[in-house]
Amino acid sequence: MAMLVGAAGLVGLWVPDRAAASCAAPQVWVGVGAATPTPVTESALALVVRPGDRLVVRGELFHTGCEDTSSTGPGCSGPPASDRERPMADVPLSLQQGASAWPLGSAAAGPRSEHYPVAFDVVVPDSVAPGAATLRVGSVDVLLAVQV
């Protein structure tokens, strides 16, 4: 709750809307060759890769369900059983370019205690053409710039 003071000196109370529930989206790190994987963000530039490059892909928060809407403390029932977080059983990894797609693997996410991690070590396919491409890790897109 915040107090607002208007131009006339009147004091009022402003009550924000109820907070919306929101589980954190999966997070991904990618490294090319021997480089340490770096975080992928929405504003990140396309990662420059070449056919045959080794990609080290790491991620976390790959789970189903969302438990941030209530607690299990006194007076609260906790999230319904259908919203309980569980590791994703099949997180796909693919490279997409135009109408072409290359499945690169899939992995089961690790346990909650490790933040539902996934890990992939793959090679950029030799048949990828120069230009823009997308590395898709589950629901996360990583922009690539393929060079030869």
mmCIF file with all atom_site columns, C-alpha atoms in Angstrom:
data_model
loop_
_atom_site.group_PDB
_atom_site.id
_atom_site.type_symbol
_atom_site.label_atom_id
_atom_site.label_alt_id
_atom_site.label_comp_id
_atom_site.label_asym_id
_atom_site.label_entity_id
_atom_site.label_seq_id
_atom_site.pdbx_PDB_ins_code
_atom_site.Cartn_x
_atom_site.Cartn_y
_atom_site.Cartn_z
_atom_site.occupancy
_atom_site.B_iso_or_equiv
_atom_site.pdbx_formal_charge
_atom_site.auth_seq_id
_atom_site.auth_comp_id
_atom_site.auth_asym_id
_atom_site.auth_atom_id
_atom_site.pdbx_PDB_model_num
ATOM 1   C CA . MET A 1 1   ? 0.000  0.000   0.000   1.00 0.00 ? 1   MET A CA 1
ATOM 2   C CA . ALA A 1 2   ? 1.346  3.431   -0.853  1.00 0.00 ? 2   ALA A CA 1
ATOM 3   C CA . MET A 1 3   ? 0.308  6.955   0.109   1.00 0.00 ? 3   MET A CA 1
ATOM 4   C CA . LEU A 1 4   ? -0.241 9.441   -2.670  1.00 0.00 ? 4   LEU A CA 1
ATOM 5   C CA . VAL A 1 5   ? -0.143 13.186  -2.191  1.00 0.00 ? 5   VAL A CA 1
ATOM 6   C CA . GLY A 1 6   ? -1.954 15.147  -4.889  1.00 0.00 ? 6   GLY A CA 1
ATOM 7   C CA . ALA A 1 7   ? -1.332 18.685  -6.130  1.00 0.00 ? 7   ALA A CA 1
ATOM 8   C CA . ALA A 1 8   ? -3.910 20.039  -3.687  1.00 0.00 ? 8   ALA A CA 1
ATOM 9   C CA . GLY A 1 9   ? -2.125 18.373  -0.785  1.00 0.00 ? 9   GLY A CA 1
ATOM 10  C CA . LEU A 1 10  ? -4.765 15.706  -0.323  1.00 0.00 ? 10  LEU A CA 1
ATOM 11  C CA . VAL A 1 11  ? -3.574 12.393  0.982   1.00 0.00 ? 11  VAL A CA 1
ATOM 12  C CA . GLY A 1 12  ? -5.074 9.216   -0.404  1.00 0.00 ? 12  GLY A CA 1
ATOM 13  C CA . LEU A 1 13  ? -4.390 5.553   -0.235  1.00 0.00 ? 13  LEU A CA 1
ATOM 14  C CA . TRP A 1 14  ? -3.692 3.501   -3.303  1.00 0.00 ? 14  TRP A CA 1
ATOM 15  C CA . VAL A 1 15  ? -4.118 -0.249  -3.096  1.00 0.00 ? 15  VAL A CA 1
ATOM 16  C CA . PRO A 1 16  ? -2.451 -2.146  -5.922  1.00 0.00 ? 16  PRO A CA 1
ATOM 17  C CA . ASP A 1 17  ? -4.296 -4.878  -7.756  1.00 0.00 ? 17  ASP A CA 1
ATOM 18  C CA . ARG A 1 18  ? -3.884 -8.363  -6.406  1.00 0.00 ? 18  ARG A CA 1
ATOM 19  C CA . ALA A 1 19  ? -0.605 -9.859  -7.559  1.00 0.00 ? 19  ALA A CA 1
ATOM 20  C CA . ALA A 1 20  ? -0.922 -12.256 -10.446 1.00 0.00 ? 20  ALA A CA 1
ATOM 21  C CA . ALA A 1 21  ? 0.555  -15.703 -10.054 1.00 0.00 ? 21  ALA A CA 1
ATOM 22  C CA . SER A 1 22  ? 3.630  -16.272 -12.125 1.00 0.00 ? 22  SER A CA 1
ATOM 23  C CA . CYS A 1 23  ? 6.114  -19.122 -12.125 1.00 0.00 ? 23  CYS A CA 1
ATOM 24  C CA . ALA A 1 24  ? 9.526  -18.277 -13.477 1.00 0.00 ? 24  ALA A CA 1
ATOM 25  C CA . ALA A 1 25  ? 10.140 -19.288 -17.073 1.00 0.00 ? 25  ALA A CA 1
ATOM 26  C CA . PRO A 1 26  ? 12.905 -21.746 -17.905 1.00 0.00 ? 26  PRO A CA 1
ATOM 27  C CA . GLN A 1 27  ? 16.384 -20.246 -18.117 1.00 0.00 ? 27  GLN A CA 1
ATOM 28  C CA . VAL A 1 28  ? 19.003 -21.326 -20.649 1.00 0.00 ? 28  VAL A CA 1
ATOM 29  C CA . TRP A 1 29  ? 22.786 -20.939 -21.008 1.00 0.00 ? 29  TRP A CA 1
ATOM 30  C CA . VAL A 1 30  ? 24.663 -21.769 -24.225 1.00 0.00 ? 30  VAL A CA 1
ATOM 31  C CA . GLY A 1 31  ? 28.368 -22.047 -24.974 1.00 0.00 ? 31  GLY A CA 1
ATOM 32  C CA . VAL A 1 32  ? 30.091 -22.657 -28.321 1.00 0.00 ? 32  VAL A CA 1
ATOM 33  C CA . GLY A 1 33  ? 33.100 -24.980 -28.354 1.00 0.00 ? 33  GLY A CA 1
ATOM 34  C CA . ALA A 1 34  ? 35.068 -24.790 -25.121 1.00 0.00 ? 34  ALA A CA 1
ATOM 35  C CA . ALA A 1 35  ? 33.452 -21.480 -24.096 1.00 0.00 ? 35  ALA A CA 1
ATOM 36  C CA . THR A 1 36  ? 31.654 -21.344 -20.774 1.00 0.00 ? 36  THR A CA 1
ATOM 37  C CA . PRO A 1 37  ? 27.880 -21.272 -21.350 1.00 0.00 ? 37  PRO A CA 1
ATOM 38  C CA . THR A 1 38  ? 26.443 -17.773 -20.940 1.00 0.00 ? 38  THR A CA 1
ATOM 39  C CA . PRO A 1 39  ? 22.849 -16.797 -20.102 1.00 0.00 ? 39  PRO A CA 1
ATOM 40  C CA . VAL A 1 40  ? 20.395 -16.329 -22.943 1.00 0.00 ? 40  VAL A CA 1
ATOM 41  C CA . THR A 1 41  ? 18.163 -13.264 -22.576 1.00 0.00 ? 41  THR A CA 1
ATOM 42  C CA . GLU A 1 42  ? 15.414 -11.760 -24.707 1.00 0.00 ? 42  GLU A CA 1
ATOM 43  C CA . SER A 1 43  ? 17.745 -8.926  -25.700 1.00 0.00 ? 43  SER A CA 1
ATOM 44  C CA . ALA A 1 44  ? 20.731 -11.163 -26.467 1.00 0.00 ? 44  ALA A CA 1
ATOM 45  C CA . LEU A 1 45  ? 22.315 -10.895 -29.890 1.00 0.00 ? 45  LEU A CA 1
ATOM 46  C CA . ALA A 1 46  ? 22.290 -13.957 -32.105 1.00 0.00 ? 46  ALA A CA 1
ATOM 47  C CA . LEU A 1 47  ? 24.934 -16.476 -31.137 1.00 0.00 ? 47  LEU A CA 1
ATOM 48  C CA . VAL A 1 48  ? 27.414 -16.999 -33.994 1.00 0.00 ? 48  VAL A CA 1
ATOM 49  C CA . VAL A 1 49  ? 27.861 -20.687 -34.849 1.00 0.00 ? 49  VAL A CA 1
ATOM 50  C CA . ARG A 1 50  ? 29.267 -22.765 -37.699 1.00 0.00 ? 50  ARG A CA 1
ATOM 51  C CA . PRO A 1 51  ? 28.268 -26.214 -38.931 1.00 0.00 ? 51  PRO A CA 1
ATOM 52  C CA . GLY A 1 52  ? 30.195 -28.755 -36.855 1.00 0.00 ? 52  GLY A CA 1
ATOM 53  C CA . ASP A 1 53  ? 30.506 -26.473 -33.803 1.00 0.00 ? 53  ASP A CA 1
ATOM 54  C CA . ARG A 1 54  ? 29.954 -28.116 -30.430 1.00 0.00 ? 54  ARG A CA 1
ATOM 55  C CA . LEU A 1 55  ? 27.166 -26.503 -28.394 1.00 0.00 ? 55  LEU A CA 1
ATOM 56  C CA . VAL A 1 56  ? 26.994 -26.833 -24.621 1.00 0.00 ? 56  VAL A CA 1
ATOM 57  C CA . VAL A 1 57  ? 23.406 -26.130 -23.572 1.00 0.00 ? 57  VAL A CA 1
ATOM 58  C CA . ARG A 1 58  ? 22.337 -25.894 -19.934 1.00 0.00 ? 58  ARG A CA 1
ATOM 59  C CA . GLY A 1 59  ? 18.986 -24.939 -18.501 1.00 0.00 ? 59  GLY A CA 1
ATOM 60  C CA . GLU A 1 60  ? 16.950 -24.922 -15.359 1.00 0.00 ? 60  GLU A CA 1
ATOM 61  C CA . LEU A 1 61  ? 13.354 -24.497 -14.202 1.00 0.00 ? 61  LEU A CA 1
ATOM 62  C CA . PHE A 1 62  ? 12.074 -27.068 -16.701 1.00 0.00 ? 62  PHE A CA 1
ATOM 63  C CA . HIS A 1 63  ? 9.042  -28.263 -14.758 1.00 0.00 ? 63  HIS A CA 1
ATOM 64  C CA . THR A 1 64  ? 5.305  -28.674 -15.103 1.00 0.00 ? 64  THR A CA 1
ATOM 65  C CA . GLY A 1 65  ? 2.877  -27.113 -12.638 1.00 0.00 ? 65  GLY A CA 1
ATOM 66  C CA . CYS A 1 66  ? 3.208  -23.915 -10.665 1.00 0.00 ? 66  CYS A CA 1
ATOM 67  C CA . GLU A 1 67  ? 3.301  -23.706 -6.889  1.00 0.00 ? 67  GLU A CA 1
ATOM 68  C CA . ASP A 1 68  ? 3.568  -19.954 -6.353  1.00 0.00 ? 68  ASP A CA 1
ATOM 69  C CA . THR A 1 69  ? -0.153 -19.235 -5.906  1.00 0.00 ? 69  THR A CA 1
ATOM 70  C CA . SER A 1 70  ? -0.469 -20.101 -2.219  1.00 0.00 ? 70  SER A CA 1
ATOM 71  C CA . SER A 1 71  ? 1.336  -21.709 0.642   1.00 0.00 ? 71  SER A CA 1
ATOM 72  C CA . THR A 1 72  ? 0.779  -24.725 2.808   1.00 0.00 ? 72  THR A CA 1
ATOM 73  C CA . GLY A 1 73  ? 0.884  -22.709 6.022   1.00 0.00 ? 73  GLY A CA 1
ATOM 74  C CA . PRO A 1 74  ? -1.985 -22.340 8.498   1.00 0.00 ? 74  PRO A CA 1
ATOM 75  C CA . GLY A 1 75  ? -5.195 -21.306 6.779   1.00 0.00 ? 75  GLY A CA 1
ATOM 76  C CA . CYS A 1 76  ? -3.921 -22.103 3.303   1.00 0.00 ? 76  CYS A CA 1
ATOM 77  C CA . SER A 1 77  ? -4.595 -25.287 1.449   1.00 0.00 ? 77  SER A CA 1
ATOM 78  C CA . GLY A 1 78  ? -1.637 -25.051 -0.920  1.00 0.00 ? 78  GLY A CA 1
ATOM 79  C CA . PRO A 1 79  ? -1.812 -25.467 -4.664  1.00 0.00 ? 79  PRO A CA 1
ATOM 80  C CA . PRO A 1 80  ? -4.191 -28.049 -6.081  1.00 0.00 ? 80  PRO A CA 1
ATOM 81  C CA . ALA A 1 81  ? -2.587 -31.396 -6.856  1.00 0.00 ? 81  ALA A CA 1
ATOM 82  C CA . SER A 1 82  ? -2.744 -30.599 -10.579 1.00 0.00 ? 82  SER A CA 1
ATOM 83  C CA . ASP A 1 83  ? -0.489 -27.543 -10.062 1.00 0.00 ? 83  ASP A CA 1
ATOM 84  C CA . ARG A 1 84  ? 2.279  -29.326 -8.152  1.00 0.00 ? 84  ARG A CA 1
ATOM 85  C CA . GLU A 1 85  ? 5.656  -28.831 -9.780  1.00 0.00 ? 85  GLU A CA 1
ATOM 86  C CA . ARG A 1 86  ? 7.184  -31.910 -11.378 1.00 0.00 ? 86  ARG A CA 1
ATOM 87  C CA . PRO A 1 87  ? 10.319 -32.261 -13.527 1.00 0.00 ? 87  PRO A CA 1
ATOM 88  C CA . MET A 1 88  ? 9.520  -32.272 -17.245 1.00 0.00 ? 88  MET A CA 1
ATOM 89  C CA . ALA A 1 89  ? 9.973  -35.806 -18.579 1.00 0.00 ? 89  ALA A CA 1
ATOM 90  C CA . ASP A 1 90  ? 10.882 -34.830 -22.139 1.00 0.00 ? 90  ASP A CA 1
ATOM 91  C CA . VAL A 1 91  ? 12.535 -31.476 -22.879 1.00 0.00 ? 91  VAL A CA 1
ATOM 92  C CA . PRO A 1 92  ? 13.241 -31.394 -26.625 1.00 0.00 ? 92  PRO A CA 1
ATOM 93  C CA . LEU A 1 93  ? 16.221 -29.658 -28.222 1.00 0.00 ? 93  LEU A CA 1
ATOM 94  C CA . SER A 1 94  ? 16.071 -28.774 -31.912 1.00 0.00 ? 94  SER A CA 1
ATOM 95  C CA . LEU A 1 95  ? 17.627 -26.430 -34.431 1.00 0.00 ? 95  LEU A CA 1
ATOM 96  C CA . GLN A 1 96  ? 15.207 -24.725 -36.815 1.00 0.00 ? 96  GLN A CA 1
ATOM 97  C CA . GLN A 1 97  ? 15.955 -22.763 -39.946 1.00 0.00 ? 97  GLN A CA 1
ATOM 98  C CA . GLY A 1 98  ? 13.140 -21.727 -42.260 1.00 0.00 ? 98  GLY A CA 1
ATOM 99  C CA . ALA A 1 99  ? 11.066 -24.836 -43.036 1.00 0.00 ? 99  ALA A CA 1
ATOM 100 C CA . SER A 1 100 ? 13.871 -27.185 -41.930 1.00 0.00 ? 100 SER A CA 1
ATOM 101 C CA . ALA A 1 101 ? 14.266 -28.646 -38.461 1.00 0.00 ? 101 ALA A CA 1
ATOM 102 C CA . TRP A 1 102 ? 16.936 -30.869 -36.930 1.00 0.00 ? 102 TRP A CA 1
ATOM 103 C CA . PRO A 1 103 ? 16.026 -32.715 -33.712 1.00 0.00 ? 103 PRO A CA 1
ATOM 104 C CA . LEU A 1 104 ? 19.167 -32.688 -31.571 1.00 0.00 ? 104 LEU A CA 1
ATOM 105 C CA . GLY A 1 105 ? 17.942 -34.638 -28.560 1.00 0.00 ? 105 GLY A CA 1
ATOM 106 C CA . SER A 1 106 ? 15.714 -34.603 -25.533 1.00 0.00 ? 106 SER A CA 1
ATOM 107 C CA . ALA A 1 107 ? 16.329 -34.846 -21.810 1.00 0.00 ? 107 ALA A CA 1
ATOM 108 C CA . ALA A 1 108 ? 14.422 -35.390 -18.610 1.00 0.00 ? 108 ALA A CA 1
ATOM 109 C CA . ALA A 1 109 ? 14.768 -32.496 -16.174 1.00 0.00 ? 109 ALA A CA 1
ATOM 110 C CA . GLY A 1 110 ? 16.495 -33.176 -12.888 1.00 0.00 ? 110 GLY A CA 1
ATOM 111 C CA . PRO A 1 111 ? 14.943 -32.864 -9.429  1.00 0.00 ? 111 PRO A CA 1
ATOM 112 C CA . ARG A 1 112 ? 13.511 -29.804 -7.715  1.00 0.00 ? 112 ARG A CA 1
ATOM 113 C CA . SER A 1 113 ? 16.480 -29.678 -5.318  1.00 0.00 ? 113 SER A CA 1
ATOM 114 C CA . GLU A 1 114 ? 18.675 -28.919 -8.353  1.00 0.00 ? 114 GLU A CA 1
ATOM 115 C CA . HIS A 1 115 ? 16.179 -26.441 -9.913  1.00 0.00 ? 115 HIS A CA 1
ATOM 116 C CA . TYR A 1 116 ? 14.898 -28.867 -12.574 1.00 0.00 ? 116 TYR A CA 1
ATOM 117 C CA . PRO A 1 117 ? 18.060 -28.782 -14.741 1.00 0.00 ? 117 PRO A CA 1
ATOM 118 C CA . VAL A 1 118 ? 18.623 -30.073 -18.264 1.00 0.00 ? 118 VAL A CA 1
ATOM 119 C CA . ALA A 1 119 ? 21.941 -30.501 -20.071 1.00 0.00 ? 119 ALA A CA 1
ATOM 120 C CA . PHE A 1 120 ? 22.815 -31.106 -23.706 1.00 0.00 ? 120 PHE A CA 1
ATOM 121 C CA . ASP A 1 121 ? 26.128 -31.419 -25.544 1.00 0.00 ? 121 ASP A CA 1
ATOM 122 C CA . VAL A 1 122 ? 25.405 -31.399 -29.284 1.00 0.00 ? 122 VAL A CA 1
ATOM 123 C CA . VAL A 1 123 ? 26.952 -30.518 -32.640 1.00 0.00 ? 123 VAL A CA 1
ATOM 124 C CA . VAL A 1 124 ? 25.543 -27.995 -35.136 1.00 0.00 ? 124 VAL A CA 1
ATOM 125 C CA . PRO A 1 125 ? 24.443 -30.125 -38.121 1.00 0.00 ? 125 PRO A CA 1
ATOM 126 C CA . ASP A 1 126 ? 26.625 -29.914 -41.243 1.00 0.00 ? 126 ASP A CA 1
ATOM 127 C CA . SER A 1 127 ? 23.533 -29.356 -43.409 1.00 0.00 ? 127 SER A CA 1
ATOM 128 C CA . VAL A 1 128 ? 22.581 -26.047 -41.742 1.00 0.00 ? 128 VAL A CA 1
ATOM 129 C CA . ALA A 1 129 ? 22.866 -23.167 -44.229 1.00 0.00 ? 129 ALA A CA 1
ATOM 130 C CA . PRO A 1 130 ? 24.394 -19.747 -43.530 1.00 0.00 ? 130 PRO A CA 1
ATOM 131 C CA . GLY A 1 131 ? 21.904 -17.275 -42.080 1.00 0.00 ? 131 GLY A CA 1
ATOM 132 C CA . ALA A 1 132 ? 19.461 -16.989 -39.209 1.00 0.00 ? 132 ALA A CA 1
ATOM 133 C CA . ALA A 1 133 ? 18.425 -20.071 -37.248 1.00 0.00 ? 133 ALA A CA 1
ATOM 134 C CA . THR A 1 134 ? 16.817 -20.854 -33.914 1.00 0.00 ? 134 THR A CA 1
ATOM 135 C CA . LEU A 1 135 ? 17.956 -23.284 -31.253 1.00 0.00 ? 135 LEU A CA 1
ATOM 136 C CA . ARG A 1 136 ? 14.811 -24.321 -29.373 1.00 0.00 ? 136 ARG A CA 1
ATOM 137 C CA . VAL A 1 137 ? 15.243 -25.691 -25.847 1.00 0.00 ? 137 VAL A CA 1
ATOM 138 C CA . GLY A 1 138 ? 11.767 -26.763 -24.739 1.00 0.00 ? 138 GLY A CA 1
ATOM 139 C CA . SER A 1 139 ? 9.852  -23.480 -24.997 1.00 0.00 ? 139 SER A CA 1
ATOM 140 C CA . VAL A 1 140 ? 12.960 -21.240 -25.025 1.00 0.00 ? 140 VAL A CA 1
ATOM 141 C CA . ASP A 1 141 ? 14.258 -19.893 -28.354 1.00 0.00 ? 141 ASP A CA 1
ATOM 142 C CA . VAL A 1 142 ? 17.932 -19.007 -28.788 1.00 0.00 ? 142 VAL A CA 1
ATOM 143 C CA . LEU A 1 143 ? 18.756 -16.913 -31.865 1.00 0.00 ? 143 LEU A CA 1
ATOM 144 C CA . LEU A 1 144 ? 21.646 -18.191 -33.957 1.00 0.00 ? 144 LEU A CA 1
ATOM 145 C CA . ALA A 1 145 ? 23.616 -16.644 -36.813 1.00 0.00 ? 145 ALA A CA 1
ATOM 146 C CA . VAL A 1 146 ? 25.078 -19.496 -38.857 1.00 0.00 ? 146 VAL A CA 1
ATOM 147 C CA . GLN A 1 147 ? 28.321 -18.690 -40.676 1.00 0.00 ? 147 GLN A CA 1
ATOM 148 C CA . VAL A 1 148 ? 30.535 -20.854 -42.865 1.00 0.00 ? 148 VAL A CA 1
#
